[in-house]
Short mmCIF file of C-alpha atoms and ligand atoms in Angstrom, two decimals:
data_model
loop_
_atom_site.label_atom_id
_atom_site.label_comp_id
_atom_site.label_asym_id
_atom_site.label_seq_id
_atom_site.Cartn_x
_atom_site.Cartn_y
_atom_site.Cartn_z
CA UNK A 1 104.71 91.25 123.22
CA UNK A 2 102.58 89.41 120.78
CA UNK A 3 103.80 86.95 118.33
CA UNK A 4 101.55 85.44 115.54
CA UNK A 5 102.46 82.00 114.66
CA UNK A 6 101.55 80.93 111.01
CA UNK A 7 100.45 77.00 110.30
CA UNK A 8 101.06 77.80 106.63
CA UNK A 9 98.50 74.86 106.06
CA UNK A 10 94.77 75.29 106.81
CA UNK A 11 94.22 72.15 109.38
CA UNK A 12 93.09 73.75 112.45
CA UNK A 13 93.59 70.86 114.79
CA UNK A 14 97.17 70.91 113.79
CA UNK A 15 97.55 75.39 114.66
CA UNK A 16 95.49 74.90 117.85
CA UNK A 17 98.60 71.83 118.87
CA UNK A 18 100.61 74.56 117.47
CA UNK A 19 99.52 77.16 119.28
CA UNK A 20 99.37 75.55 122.60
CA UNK A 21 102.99 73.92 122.38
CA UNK A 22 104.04 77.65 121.59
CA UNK A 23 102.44 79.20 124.50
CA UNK A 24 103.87 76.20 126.78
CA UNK A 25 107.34 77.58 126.36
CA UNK A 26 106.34 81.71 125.98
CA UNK A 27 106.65 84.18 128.55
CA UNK A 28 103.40 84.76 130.69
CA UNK A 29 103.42 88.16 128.83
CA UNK A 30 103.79 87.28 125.49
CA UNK A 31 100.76 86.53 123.50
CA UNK A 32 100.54 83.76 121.18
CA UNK A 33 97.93 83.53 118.38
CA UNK A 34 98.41 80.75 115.76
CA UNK A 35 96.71 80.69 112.92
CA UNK A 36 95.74 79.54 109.33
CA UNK A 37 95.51 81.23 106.46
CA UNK A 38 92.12 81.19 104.81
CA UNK A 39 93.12 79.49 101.73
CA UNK A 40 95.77 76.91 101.03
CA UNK A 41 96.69 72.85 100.56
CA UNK A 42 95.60 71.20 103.89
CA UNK A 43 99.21 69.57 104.45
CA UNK A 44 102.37 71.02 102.92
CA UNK A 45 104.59 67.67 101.47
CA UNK A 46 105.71 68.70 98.29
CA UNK A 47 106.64 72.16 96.32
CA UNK A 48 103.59 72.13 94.77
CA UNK A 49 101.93 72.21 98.42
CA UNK A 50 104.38 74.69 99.48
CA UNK A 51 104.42 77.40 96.25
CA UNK A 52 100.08 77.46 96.73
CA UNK A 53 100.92 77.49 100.92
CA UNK A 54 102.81 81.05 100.41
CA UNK A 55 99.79 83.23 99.12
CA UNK A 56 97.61 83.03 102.21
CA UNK A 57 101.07 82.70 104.60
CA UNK A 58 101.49 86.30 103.09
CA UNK A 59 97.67 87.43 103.51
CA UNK A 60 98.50 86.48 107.27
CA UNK A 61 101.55 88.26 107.91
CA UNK A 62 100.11 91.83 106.10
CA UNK A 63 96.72 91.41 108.40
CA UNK A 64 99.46 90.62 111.31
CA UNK A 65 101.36 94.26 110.22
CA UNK A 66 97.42 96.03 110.43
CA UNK A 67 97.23 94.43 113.49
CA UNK A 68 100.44 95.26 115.58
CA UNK A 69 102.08 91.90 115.93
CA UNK A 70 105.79 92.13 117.13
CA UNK A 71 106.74 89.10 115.21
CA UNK A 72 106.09 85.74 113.15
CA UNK A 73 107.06 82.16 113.26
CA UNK A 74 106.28 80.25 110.24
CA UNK A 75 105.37 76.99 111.33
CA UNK A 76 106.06 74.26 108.63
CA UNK A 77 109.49 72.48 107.80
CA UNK A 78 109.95 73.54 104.39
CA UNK A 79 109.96 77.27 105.83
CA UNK A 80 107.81 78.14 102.76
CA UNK A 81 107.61 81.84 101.50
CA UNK A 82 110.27 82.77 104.52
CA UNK A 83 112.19 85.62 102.95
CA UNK A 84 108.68 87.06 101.21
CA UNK A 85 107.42 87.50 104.74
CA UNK A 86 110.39 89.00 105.97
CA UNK A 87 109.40 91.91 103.24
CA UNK A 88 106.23 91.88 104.51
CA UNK A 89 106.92 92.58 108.24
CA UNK A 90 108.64 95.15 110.19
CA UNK A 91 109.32 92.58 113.27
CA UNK A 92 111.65 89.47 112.83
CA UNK A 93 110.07 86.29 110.89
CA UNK A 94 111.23 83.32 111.75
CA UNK A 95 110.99 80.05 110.08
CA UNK A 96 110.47 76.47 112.12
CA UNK A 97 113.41 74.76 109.97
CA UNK A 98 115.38 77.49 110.26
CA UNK A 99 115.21 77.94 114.05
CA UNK A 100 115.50 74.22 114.97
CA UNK A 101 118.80 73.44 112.98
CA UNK A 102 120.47 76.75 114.67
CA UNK A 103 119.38 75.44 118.24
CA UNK A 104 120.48 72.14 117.57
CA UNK A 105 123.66 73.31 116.04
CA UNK A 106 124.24 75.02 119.61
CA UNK A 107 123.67 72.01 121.87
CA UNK A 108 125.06 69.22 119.60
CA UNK A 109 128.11 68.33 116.93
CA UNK A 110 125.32 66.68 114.38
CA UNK A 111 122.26 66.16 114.24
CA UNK A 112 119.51 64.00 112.72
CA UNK A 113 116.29 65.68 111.21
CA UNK A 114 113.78 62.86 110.96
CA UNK A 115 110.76 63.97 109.02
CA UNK A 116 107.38 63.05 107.81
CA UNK A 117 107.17 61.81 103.64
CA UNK A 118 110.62 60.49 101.90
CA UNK A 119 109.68 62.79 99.21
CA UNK A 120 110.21 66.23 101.62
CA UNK A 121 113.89 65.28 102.57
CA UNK A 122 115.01 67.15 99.68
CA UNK A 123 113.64 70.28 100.65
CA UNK A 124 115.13 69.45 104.22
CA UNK A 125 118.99 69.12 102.35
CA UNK A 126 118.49 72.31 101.03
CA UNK A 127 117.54 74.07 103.85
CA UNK A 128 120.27 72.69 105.30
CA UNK A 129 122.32 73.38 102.80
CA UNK A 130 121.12 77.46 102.67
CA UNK A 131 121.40 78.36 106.37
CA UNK A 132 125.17 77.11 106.27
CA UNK A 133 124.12 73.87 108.29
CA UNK A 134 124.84 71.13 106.42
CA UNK A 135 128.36 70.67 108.29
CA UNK A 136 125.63 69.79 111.70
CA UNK A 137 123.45 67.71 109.65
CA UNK A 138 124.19 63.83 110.07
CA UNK A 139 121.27 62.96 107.62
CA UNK A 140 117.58 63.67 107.11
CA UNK A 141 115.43 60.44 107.43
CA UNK A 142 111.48 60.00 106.58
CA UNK A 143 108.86 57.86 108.60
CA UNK A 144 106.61 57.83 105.36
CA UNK A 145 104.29 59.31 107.43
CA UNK A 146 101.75 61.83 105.91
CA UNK A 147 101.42 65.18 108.24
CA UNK A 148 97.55 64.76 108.49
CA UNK A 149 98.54 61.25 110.14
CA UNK A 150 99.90 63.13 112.84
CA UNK A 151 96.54 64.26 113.54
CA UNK A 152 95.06 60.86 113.65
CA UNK A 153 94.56 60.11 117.29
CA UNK A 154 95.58 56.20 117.82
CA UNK A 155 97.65 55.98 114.70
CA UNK A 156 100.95 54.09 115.15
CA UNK A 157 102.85 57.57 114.24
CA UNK A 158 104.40 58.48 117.35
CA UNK A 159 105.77 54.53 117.26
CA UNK A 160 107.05 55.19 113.92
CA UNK A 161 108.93 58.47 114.70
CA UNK A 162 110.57 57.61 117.91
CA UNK A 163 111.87 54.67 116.28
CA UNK A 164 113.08 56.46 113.41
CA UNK A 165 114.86 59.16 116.32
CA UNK A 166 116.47 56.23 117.83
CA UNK A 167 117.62 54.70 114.24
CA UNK A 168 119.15 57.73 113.55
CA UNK A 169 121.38 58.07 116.88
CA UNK A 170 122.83 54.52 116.43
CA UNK A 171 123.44 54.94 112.65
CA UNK A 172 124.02 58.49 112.07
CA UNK A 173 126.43 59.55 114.27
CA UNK A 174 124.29 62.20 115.82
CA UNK A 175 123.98 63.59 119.42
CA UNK A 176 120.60 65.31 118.66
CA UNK A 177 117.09 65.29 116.63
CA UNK A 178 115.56 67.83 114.65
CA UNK A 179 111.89 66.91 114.25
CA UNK A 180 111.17 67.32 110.94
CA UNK A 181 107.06 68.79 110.52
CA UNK A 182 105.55 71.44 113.25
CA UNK A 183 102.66 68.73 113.70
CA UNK A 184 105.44 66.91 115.47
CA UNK A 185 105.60 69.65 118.20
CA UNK A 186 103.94 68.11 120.99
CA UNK A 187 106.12 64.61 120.48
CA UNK A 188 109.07 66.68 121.98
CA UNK A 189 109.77 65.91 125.41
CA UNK A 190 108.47 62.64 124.93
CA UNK A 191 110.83 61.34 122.75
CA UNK A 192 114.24 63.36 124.44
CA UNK A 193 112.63 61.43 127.64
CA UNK A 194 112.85 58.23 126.04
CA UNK A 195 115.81 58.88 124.50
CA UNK A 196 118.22 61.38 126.45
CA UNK A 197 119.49 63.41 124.18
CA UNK A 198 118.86 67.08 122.73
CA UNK A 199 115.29 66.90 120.87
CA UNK A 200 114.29 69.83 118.89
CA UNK A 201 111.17 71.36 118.13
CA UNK A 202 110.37 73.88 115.06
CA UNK A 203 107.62 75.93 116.89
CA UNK A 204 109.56 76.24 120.58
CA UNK A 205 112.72 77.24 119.08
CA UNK A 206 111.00 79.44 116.92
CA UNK A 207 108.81 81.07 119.23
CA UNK A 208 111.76 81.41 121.85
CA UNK A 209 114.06 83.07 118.89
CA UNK A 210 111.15 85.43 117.99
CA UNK A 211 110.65 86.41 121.81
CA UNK A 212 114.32 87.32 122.10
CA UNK A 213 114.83 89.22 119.46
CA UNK A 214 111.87 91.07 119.82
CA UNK A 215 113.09 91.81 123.60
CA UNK A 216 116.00 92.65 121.64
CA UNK A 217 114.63 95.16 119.77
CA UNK A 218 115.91 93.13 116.65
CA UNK A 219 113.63 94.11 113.51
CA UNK A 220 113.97 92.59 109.87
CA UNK A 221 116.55 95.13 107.96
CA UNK A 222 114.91 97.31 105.46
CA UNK A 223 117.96 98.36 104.10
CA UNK A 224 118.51 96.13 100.93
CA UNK A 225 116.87 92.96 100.37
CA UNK A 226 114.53 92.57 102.70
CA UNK A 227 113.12 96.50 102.08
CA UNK A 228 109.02 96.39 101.25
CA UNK A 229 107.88 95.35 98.64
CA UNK A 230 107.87 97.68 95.41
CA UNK A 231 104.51 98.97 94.97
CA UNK A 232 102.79 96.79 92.00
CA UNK A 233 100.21 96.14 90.81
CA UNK A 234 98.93 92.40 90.69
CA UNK A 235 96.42 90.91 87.82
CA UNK A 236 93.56 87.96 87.84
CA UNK A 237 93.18 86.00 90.95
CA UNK A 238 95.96 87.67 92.82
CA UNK A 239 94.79 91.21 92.18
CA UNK A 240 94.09 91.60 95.89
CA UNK A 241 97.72 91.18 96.91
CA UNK A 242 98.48 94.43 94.50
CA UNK A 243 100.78 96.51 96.52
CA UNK A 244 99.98 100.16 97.15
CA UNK A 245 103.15 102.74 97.31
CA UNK A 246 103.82 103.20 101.04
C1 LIG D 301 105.26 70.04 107.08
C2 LIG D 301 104.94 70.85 108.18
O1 LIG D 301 105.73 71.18 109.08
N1 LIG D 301 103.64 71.20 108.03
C3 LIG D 301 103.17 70.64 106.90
O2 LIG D 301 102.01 70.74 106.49
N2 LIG D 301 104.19 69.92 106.32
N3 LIG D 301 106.52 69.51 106.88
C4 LIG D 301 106.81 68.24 106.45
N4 LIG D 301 108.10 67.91 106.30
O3 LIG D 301 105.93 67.44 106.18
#
């Protein structure tokens, strides 16, 4: 099986963390390649961020079709150009946001998501709100942490998140976190060991729900919705993404 994970934003340091959590929780016999797209903002925390993010997501998952992969996680919170991609591919796409509030919604009563910026809680809510989770979320919090801070080695971040986690258990009224930005991935098992409860990560969830339904035999329905794309053709800088009939 090989599943292509997508770090919508084009910091490498950030997909190689990505990549390796993923493969940490994968099957020995499932292949893992996480990747970048070649253009796009270098952190995704606004819509602005997240609208220029989706072009070169979608350049990744049609080089992903050429190239056989069974499925896609999109790694980044605001699960930015989700139900494009699911046009795009034959296999299941899953988004990180998406995946992580299901899980949690199986192993807890409510949880917390506890994210990077203030500003990206909105986009959080109305995820929430979309999937049919809001009735598990207890609140989405911020750490006012920019994502590329994540990547700074010896910045206070990780300090500032788990204390944010443990906020949110005494105020909330939650039994489990939802970390809130796939550069967060490898703070997992840290912080449910320092905390003991349910702590859940975008890309394993993600990558576990891909692996299952692809050993399900679970495609994306091309009946409706989610059929290809109509063939089109596109104009000026997007011209490349012009769709030929299939
Ligand atoms: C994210 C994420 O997961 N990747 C990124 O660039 N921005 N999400 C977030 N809430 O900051």
């Amino acid at each position: 099986m090989r599943i292509k994970i997508i770090n919508p934003n084009t910091t490498w340091s950030m997909t190689e963390k990505i990549g390796a959590c993923a493969r940490a929780v994968a099957h020995a016999g499932t292949e893992i390649v996480a990747v970048s797209p070649a253009m796009g903002p270098i952190s995704i925390e606004s819509h602005y961020d997240e609208a220029l993010a989706v072009p070169g997501l979608l350049q990744e998952i049609a080089a992903g079709e050429r190239n056989g992969f069974d499925g896609y996680v999109i790694a980044c919170f605001g699960d930015p150009g989700l139900k494009a991609a699911r046009e795009l591919a034959r296999g299941p796409v899953v988004g990180i946001a998406e995946a992580a509030m299901h899980m949690a919604s199986m192993v807890g009563s409510r949880f917390s998501v506890v994210t990077t910026l203030g500003r990206t809680m909105g986009q959080a809510w109305h995820l929430a709100e979309i999937y049919g989770m809001e009735r598990f979320c207890a609140n989405v919090r911020a750490c006012e942490l920019s994502v590329l801070e994540l990547e700074e080695p010896g910045s206070r971040a990780r300090e500032r998140i788990v204390d944010e986690c443990r906020r949110a258990l005494e105020e909330d009224g939650s039994d489990c976190i939802v970390l809130g930005c796939a550069g967060m991935t490898d703070l997992c098992e840290h912080i449910s060991g320092l905390l003991g409860v349910p702590v859940i990560d975008g890309v394993a969830a993600g990558t576990k729900l891909v692996e299952s339904l692809v050993a399900l035999k679970l495609q994306t329905s091309k009946r409706g919705e989610l059929a290809h794309p109509l063939p089109k053709r596109m104009t000026g800088a997007l011209e490349g993404f012009t769709l030929a009939g299939q």
